[in-house]
Amino acid sequence: MKRDNYIRSGHGSGGKLMHQMIEGIIKEILGPESVQLDDAAILAIPTDRIAFTTDSYTITPIFFPGGDIGKLAVCGTVNDLAVMGARPLWLSCALILEEGLLIDDFVSILRSMRLTADMAGVKIVTGDTKVVNKGAADLIYINTAGIGILESEPTRKNIEAGDVIISSGTIGDHGIAIMAARNKFSFSHNLVSDCAALHRMIELVCKKFPHAIKFIRDATRGGVAAVLHEIVKNRPWGAIIFEEQLPIRDEVKGICNLLGIDPLYVANEGKAIFVVEKTYADDVVQLLRSTKEGNGACIIGYIVTDFSGKVIVETAIGGRRLVPLLVEEQLPRIC
Amino acid sequence: MKRDNYIRSGHGSGGKLMHQMIEGIIKEILGPESVQLDDAAILAIPTDRIAFTTDSYTITPIFFPGGDIGKLAVCGTVNDLAVMGARPLWLSCALILEEGLLIDDFVSILRSMRLTADMAGVKIVTGDTKVVNKGAADLIYINTAGIGILESEPTRKNIEAGDVIISSGTIGDHGIAIMAARNKFSFSHNLVSDCAALHRMIELVCKKFPHAIKFIRDATRGGVAAVLHEIVKNRPWGAIIFEEQLPIRDEVKGICNLLGIDPLYVANEGKAIFVVEKTYADDVVQLLRSTKEGNGACIIGYIVTDFSGKVIVETAIGGRRLVPLLVEEQLPRIC
């Protein structure tokens, strides 16, 4: 097809223009399995239990250091399945395009989705495309729903005092990279989003330590603080983390200080938090460090019974303060 | 929780405000299974083959005669699974909310989703909520992905000349009802969208006539014309439909005449087109008519070998004209 430069209303109309875009761009890039024109994909399920998840991505800017909205949409949904103990297999791709989106940008984003999906070993098998008028979206929103087959299933049930909290690496990189890109900070050229698919790293540790891993969560919106609150909420235990041990890049620290942002609340897109039985904690850290995605893994805290339902941070000089769940986050539209 | 009147940026932040909205509104209405805070739903699959689909809904206005965006989001995805021969079981619900959306409207839409899902026998099992700033969406967009278990699988493979094309009822109701609502036509008070879940009607005819039903499609964007083009595209057959036999309400005809719109291209949200072996065509029509959703079913045309790849309409006086696939549709944002 001859390509226009911009997305127009007719690209979402059900008419010839839409069919041309689907055949000539979307299927061409995402592959023939992304049956955009059929109503549903037919999938053969090798197990009797699956995990099913969905996420919409509305990030701005749509291209950022370390990724773009397409890469994010694949990694985010892959990670949501992985932390539930599922092996991600299939994704859907539902696009909301704003009139005026550059076709070249659209093509770049689709290529990024395809590349990320190929590298992660997942297939985009069904989709939908809507076009909304100028001013009714912010260039492009992507929803990916995902299906994975269940392999293990970490639950919070058997968490107990003494369990160790591990981060798979530095925290705050994604949110601060987005913030820096939005504000065009000149001193942030080394800062990139950590956007990555974590399922292989997660599968590796779950297979090696099936009974030691009690809980896994990717620390996205709300940051590490939100995950810690999820771990302790309405439970007879609390979490203590050590301020000195939190792995935070100097650039992230610098921008957080400058803007008065606490990195504990900043979104990550390539980091997972693990709760692990203490006997195996060091082994889990070692194994995580042997992977590309987990090479900055470290222990950041432990589970306690003294502060049930609460998250506490211990400072370098031994002081302790509460980490509340914020009412609102500081950085909107980071995913 | 104390309810604010409007959606604010913080409702999508990963902080306390978001958790309160999810616990106090979304889970409260959609039910505890809509695990908005967990990363994925775990589902037990009773068969080895599933159908998987996705659709984003961006309709404006969000409330319209005969339904709202919530009802549409459930019915549309249920229908996409049903026409593929699957029994719809589970839906996801991913919300993009614009700052300033009235909480009361949001609650109405969620209630409508729950009611429609309950009536259809499907469960909303996972979800996601994003809030975008004012002017970056049009009040609310909903994505529903759906999973169904495969029961039968109509394909186009065995279509042949003489097969009969059946519509499950009147055409053009949804698109014209939306058009009338947008333009506040005073003479359209009887016109309502046909928005409905069709899976029970479809299952009924597929079970009764497993070998006679060769193809089913819901006639949404692009209308009946788009479905007919899907049937004949790149195939050694064509389709002829009879203008006189097309079931079109007087109000729909009137508005179409007024605005110069061809009802063949207008979206439906509660109508399916069937291709049926001719021996069974009358029986299929009778069975469809015994259902609430199919009570206006009738034969609208047949498959021919003369016009391969083409759709032809035969007029009352015996003339024939081509029904092209339009380049753009006349009515954007109708789903």
PDB file of C-alpha atoms in Angstrom, chain A residues 85-205:
ATOM      1  CA  GLY A  85       4.123 -18.009  38.192  1.00  0.00           C
ATOM      2  CA  ALA A  86       2.958 -18.318  34.595  1.00  0.00           C
ATOM      3  CA  ARG A  87       4.962 -18.777  31.423  1.00  0.00           C
ATOM      4  CA  PRO A  88       3.776 -16.025  29.046  1.00  0.00           C
ATOM      5  CA  LEU A  89       2.689 -17.388  25.659  1.00  0.00           C
ATOM      6  CA  TRP A  90       0.176 -15.130  23.913  1.00  0.00           C
ATOM      7  CA  LEU A  91      -0.583 -11.433  23.808  1.00  0.00           C
ATOM      8  CA  SER A  92      -3.337  -9.362  22.281  1.00  0.00           C
ATOM      9  CA  CYS A  93      -2.635  -5.902  20.915  1.00  0.00           C
ATOM     10  CA  ALA A  94      -5.428  -3.322  20.977  1.00  0.00           C
ATOM     11  CA  LEU A  95      -4.455   0.070  19.612  1.00  0.00           C
ATOM     12  CA  ILE A  96      -6.130   3.421  20.134  1.00  0.00           C
ATOM     13  CA  LEU A  97      -4.584   5.807  17.608  1.00  0.00           C
ATOM     14  CA  GLU A  98      -5.059   9.553  17.634  1.00  0.00           C
ATOM     15  CA  GLU A  99      -5.665  11.194  14.271  1.00  0.00           C
ATOM     16  CA  GLY A 100      -2.400  12.825  13.258  1.00  0.00           C
ATOM     17  CA  LEU A 101      -0.075  10.174  14.703  1.00  0.00           C
ATOM     18  CA  LEU A 102       2.881   9.910  12.342  1.00  0.00           C
ATOM     19  CA  ILE A 103       2.735   6.645  10.405  1.00  0.00           C
ATOM     20  CA  ASP A 104       6.521   6.399  10.751  1.00  0.00           C
ATOM     21  CA  ASP A 105       6.193   6.545  14.532  1.00  0.00           C
ATOM     22  CA  PHE A 106       3.401   3.988  14.432  1.00  0.00           C
ATOM     23  CA  VAL A 107       5.573   1.654  12.361  1.00  0.00           C
ATOM     24  CA  SER A 108       8.506   2.079  14.777  1.00  0.00           C
ATOM     25  CA  ILE A 109       6.294   1.207  17.722  1.00  0.00           C
ATOM     26  CA  LEU A 110       4.867  -1.893  16.025  1.00  0.00           C
ATOM     27  CA  ARG A 111       8.381  -3.031  15.068  1.00  0.00           C
ATOM     28  CA  SER A 112       9.463  -2.573  18.647  1.00  0.00           C
ATOM     29  CA  MET A 113       6.498  -4.681  19.847  1.00  0.00           C
ATOM     30  CA  ARG A 114       7.359  -7.432  17.403  1.00  0.00           C
ATOM     31  CA  LEU A 115      11.044  -7.435  18.292  1.00  0.00           C
ATOM     32  CA  THR A 116      10.312  -7.468  22.018  1.00  0.00           C
ATOM     33  CA  ALA A 117       7.736 -10.245  21.621  1.00  0.00           C
ATOM     34  CA  ASP A 118      10.133 -12.331  19.511  1.00  0.00           C
ATOM     35  CA  MET A 119      12.914 -11.925  22.037  1.00  0.00           C
ATOM     36  CA  ALA A 120      10.570 -12.812  24.881  1.00  0.00           C
ATOM     37  CA  GLY A 121       9.239 -15.854  23.026  1.00  0.00           C
ATOM     38  CA  VAL A 122       5.613 -14.686  23.079  1.00  0.00           C
ATOM     39  CA  LYS A 123       3.238 -14.338  20.140  1.00  0.00           C
ATOM     40  CA  ILE A 124       0.857 -11.484  19.395  1.00  0.00           C
ATOM     41  CA  VAL A 125      -2.173 -13.451  18.266  1.00  0.00           C
ATOM     42  CA  THR A 126      -5.134 -11.080  18.105  1.00  0.00           C
ATOM     43  CA  GLY A 127      -5.777  -7.381  17.957  1.00  0.00           C
ATOM     44  CA  ASP A 128      -8.000  -4.393  17.413  1.00  0.00           C
ATOM     45  CA  THR A 129      -7.451  -0.889  16.076  1.00  0.00           C
ATOM     46  CA  LYS A 130      -9.501   2.199  16.851  1.00  0.00           C
ATOM     47  CA  VAL A 131      -8.828   5.712  15.612  1.00  0.00           C
ATOM     48  CA  VAL A 132     -10.076   8.647  17.666  1.00  0.00           C
ATOM     49  CA  ASN A 133     -10.184  12.277  16.639  1.00  0.00           C
ATOM     50  CA  LYS A 134      -7.421  14.734  17.382  1.00  0.00           C
ATOM     51  CA  GLY A 135      -7.477  15.679  21.053  1.00  0.00           C
ATOM     52  CA  ALA A 136      -9.260  12.488  22.149  1.00  0.00           C
ATOM     53  CA  ALA A 137      -6.041  10.579  22.937  1.00  0.00           C
ATOM     54  CA  ASP A 138      -2.331  11.343  23.280  1.00  0.00           C
ATOM     55  CA  LEU A 139      -0.920   9.912  19.999  1.00  0.00           C
ATOM     56  CA  ILE A 140      -1.233   6.211  20.861  1.00  0.00           C
ATOM     57  CA  TYR A 141      -2.509   4.003  23.666  1.00  0.00           C
ATOM     58  CA  ILE A 142      -1.838   0.280  23.637  1.00  0.00           C
ATOM     59  CA  ASN A 143      -3.643  -2.411  25.557  1.00  0.00           C
ATOM     60  CA  THR A 144      -2.039  -5.815  25.798  1.00  0.00           C
ATOM     61  CA  ALA A 145      -3.884  -8.669  27.434  1.00  0.00           C
ATOM     62  CA  GLY A 146      -1.813 -11.761  28.058  1.00  0.00           C
ATOM     63  CA  ILE A 147      -2.283 -15.476  28.577  1.00  0.00           C
ATOM     64  CA  GLY A 148       0.317 -17.699  30.191  1.00  0.00           C
ATOM     65  CA  ILE A 149       0.336 -21.303  31.314  1.00  0.00           C
ATOM     66  CA  LEU A 150       0.679 -21.763  35.028  1.00  0.00           C
ATOM     67  CA  GLU A 151       3.889 -23.411  36.165  1.00  0.00           C
ATOM     68  CA  SER A 152       4.262 -22.450  39.814  1.00  0.00           C
ATOM     69  CA  GLU A 153       2.236 -20.114  41.937  1.00  0.00           C
ATOM     70  CA  PRO A 154       3.981 -18.074  44.632  1.00  0.00           C
ATOM     71  CA  THR A 155       1.501 -16.901  47.253  1.00  0.00           C
ATOM     72  CA  ARG A 156       1.814 -14.747  50.301  1.00  0.00           C
ATOM     73  CA  LYS A 157       0.358 -17.470  52.487  1.00  0.00           C
ATOM     74  CA  ASN A 158       3.495 -18.858  54.045  1.00  0.00           C
ATOM     75  CA  ILE A 159       5.394 -15.599  54.550  1.00  0.00           C
ATOM     76  CA  GLU A 160       6.902 -15.402  58.047  1.00  0.00           C
ATOM     77  CA  ALA A 161       9.206 -13.270  60.162  1.00  0.00           C
ATOM     78  CA  GLY A 162      12.806 -13.508  59.021  1.00  0.00           C
ATOM     79  CA  ASP A 163      11.971 -13.894  55.325  1.00  0.00           C
ATOM     80  CA  VAL A 164      14.210 -11.755  53.199  1.00  0.00           C
ATOM     81  CA  ILE A 165      13.158  -9.072  50.715  1.00  0.00           C
ATOM     82  CA  ILE A 166      15.232  -8.956  47.544  1.00  0.00           C
ATOM     83  CA  SER A 167      15.203  -6.446  44.702  1.00  0.00           C
ATOM     84  CA  SER A 168      16.373  -7.688  41.313  1.00  0.00           C
ATOM     85  CA  GLY A 169      18.287  -4.440  40.790  1.00  0.00           C
ATOM     86  CA  THR A 170      18.379  -0.645  40.972  1.00  0.00           C
ATOM     87  CA  ILE A 171      15.131   1.132  41.688  1.00  0.00           C
ATOM     88  CA  GLY A 172      13.513   4.215  40.171  1.00  0.00           C
ATOM     89  CA  ASP A 173      15.228   4.071  36.769  1.00  0.00           C
ATOM     90  CA  HIS A 174      12.069   3.980  34.635  1.00  0.00           C
ATOM     91  CA  GLY A 175      10.095   6.768  36.289  1.00  0.00           C
ATOM     92  CA  ILE A 176      13.076   9.106  36.547  1.00  0.00           C
ATOM     93  CA  ALA A 177      14.171   8.426  32.953  1.00  0.00           C
ATOM     94  CA  ILE A 178      10.650   9.372  31.811  1.00  0.00           C
ATOM     95  CA  MET A 179      10.675  12.458  34.030  1.00  0.00           C
ATOM     96  CA  ALA A 180      14.068  13.478  32.657  1.00  0.00           C
ATOM     97  CA  ALA A 181      12.924  12.915  29.066  1.00  0.00           C
ATOM     98  CA  ARG A 182       9.799  15.001  29.621  1.00  0.00           C
ATOM     99  CA  ASN A 183      11.766  17.845  31.133  1.00  0.00           C
ATOM    100  CA  LYS A 184      14.709  17.504  28.750  1.00  0.00           C
ATOM    101  CA  PHE A 185      17.218  17.522  31.611  1.00  0.00           C
ATOM    102  CA  SER A 186      20.658  17.979  30.069  1.00  0.00           C
ATOM    103  CA  PHE A 187      22.482  16.119  32.835  1.00  0.00           C
ATOM    104  CA  SER A 188      20.519  12.880  32.499  1.00  0.00           C
ATOM    105  CA  HIS A 189      22.101  11.453  29.376  1.00  0.00           C
ATOM    106  CA  ASN A 190      23.137   8.241  31.127  1.00  0.00           C
ATOM    107  CA  LEU A 191      19.695   7.559  32.487  1.00  0.00           C
ATOM    108  CA  VAL A 192      17.591   4.977  30.668  1.00  0.00           C
ATOM    109  CA  SER A 193      14.401   3.154  31.543  1.00  0.00           C
ATOM    110  CA  ASP A 194      14.919  -0.373  32.860  1.00  0.00           C
ATOM    111  CA  CYS A 195      12.019  -1.618  30.685  1.00  0.00           C
ATOM    112  CA  ALA A 196      12.661  -5.355  30.249  1.00  0.00           C
ATOM    113  CA  ALA A 197      10.933  -8.724  30.149  1.00  0.00           C
ATOM    114  CA  LEU A 198      11.687 -10.555  33.397  1.00  0.00           C
ATOM    115  CA  HIS A 199      10.024 -13.917  32.796  1.00  0.00           C
ATOM    116  CA  ARG A 200      13.194 -15.882  32.112  1.00  0.00           C
ATOM    117  CA  MET A 201      14.917 -14.546  35.222  1.00  0.00           C
ATOM    118  CA  ILE A 202      11.805 -15.281  37.295  1.00  0.00           C
ATOM    119  CA  GLU A 203      11.370 -18.774  35.858  1.00  0.00           C
ATOM    120  CA  LEU A 204      14.997 -19.556  36.584  1.00  0.00           C
ATOM    121  CA  VAL A 205      14.783 -18.745  40.290  1.00  0.00           C
TER     122      VAL A 205
END
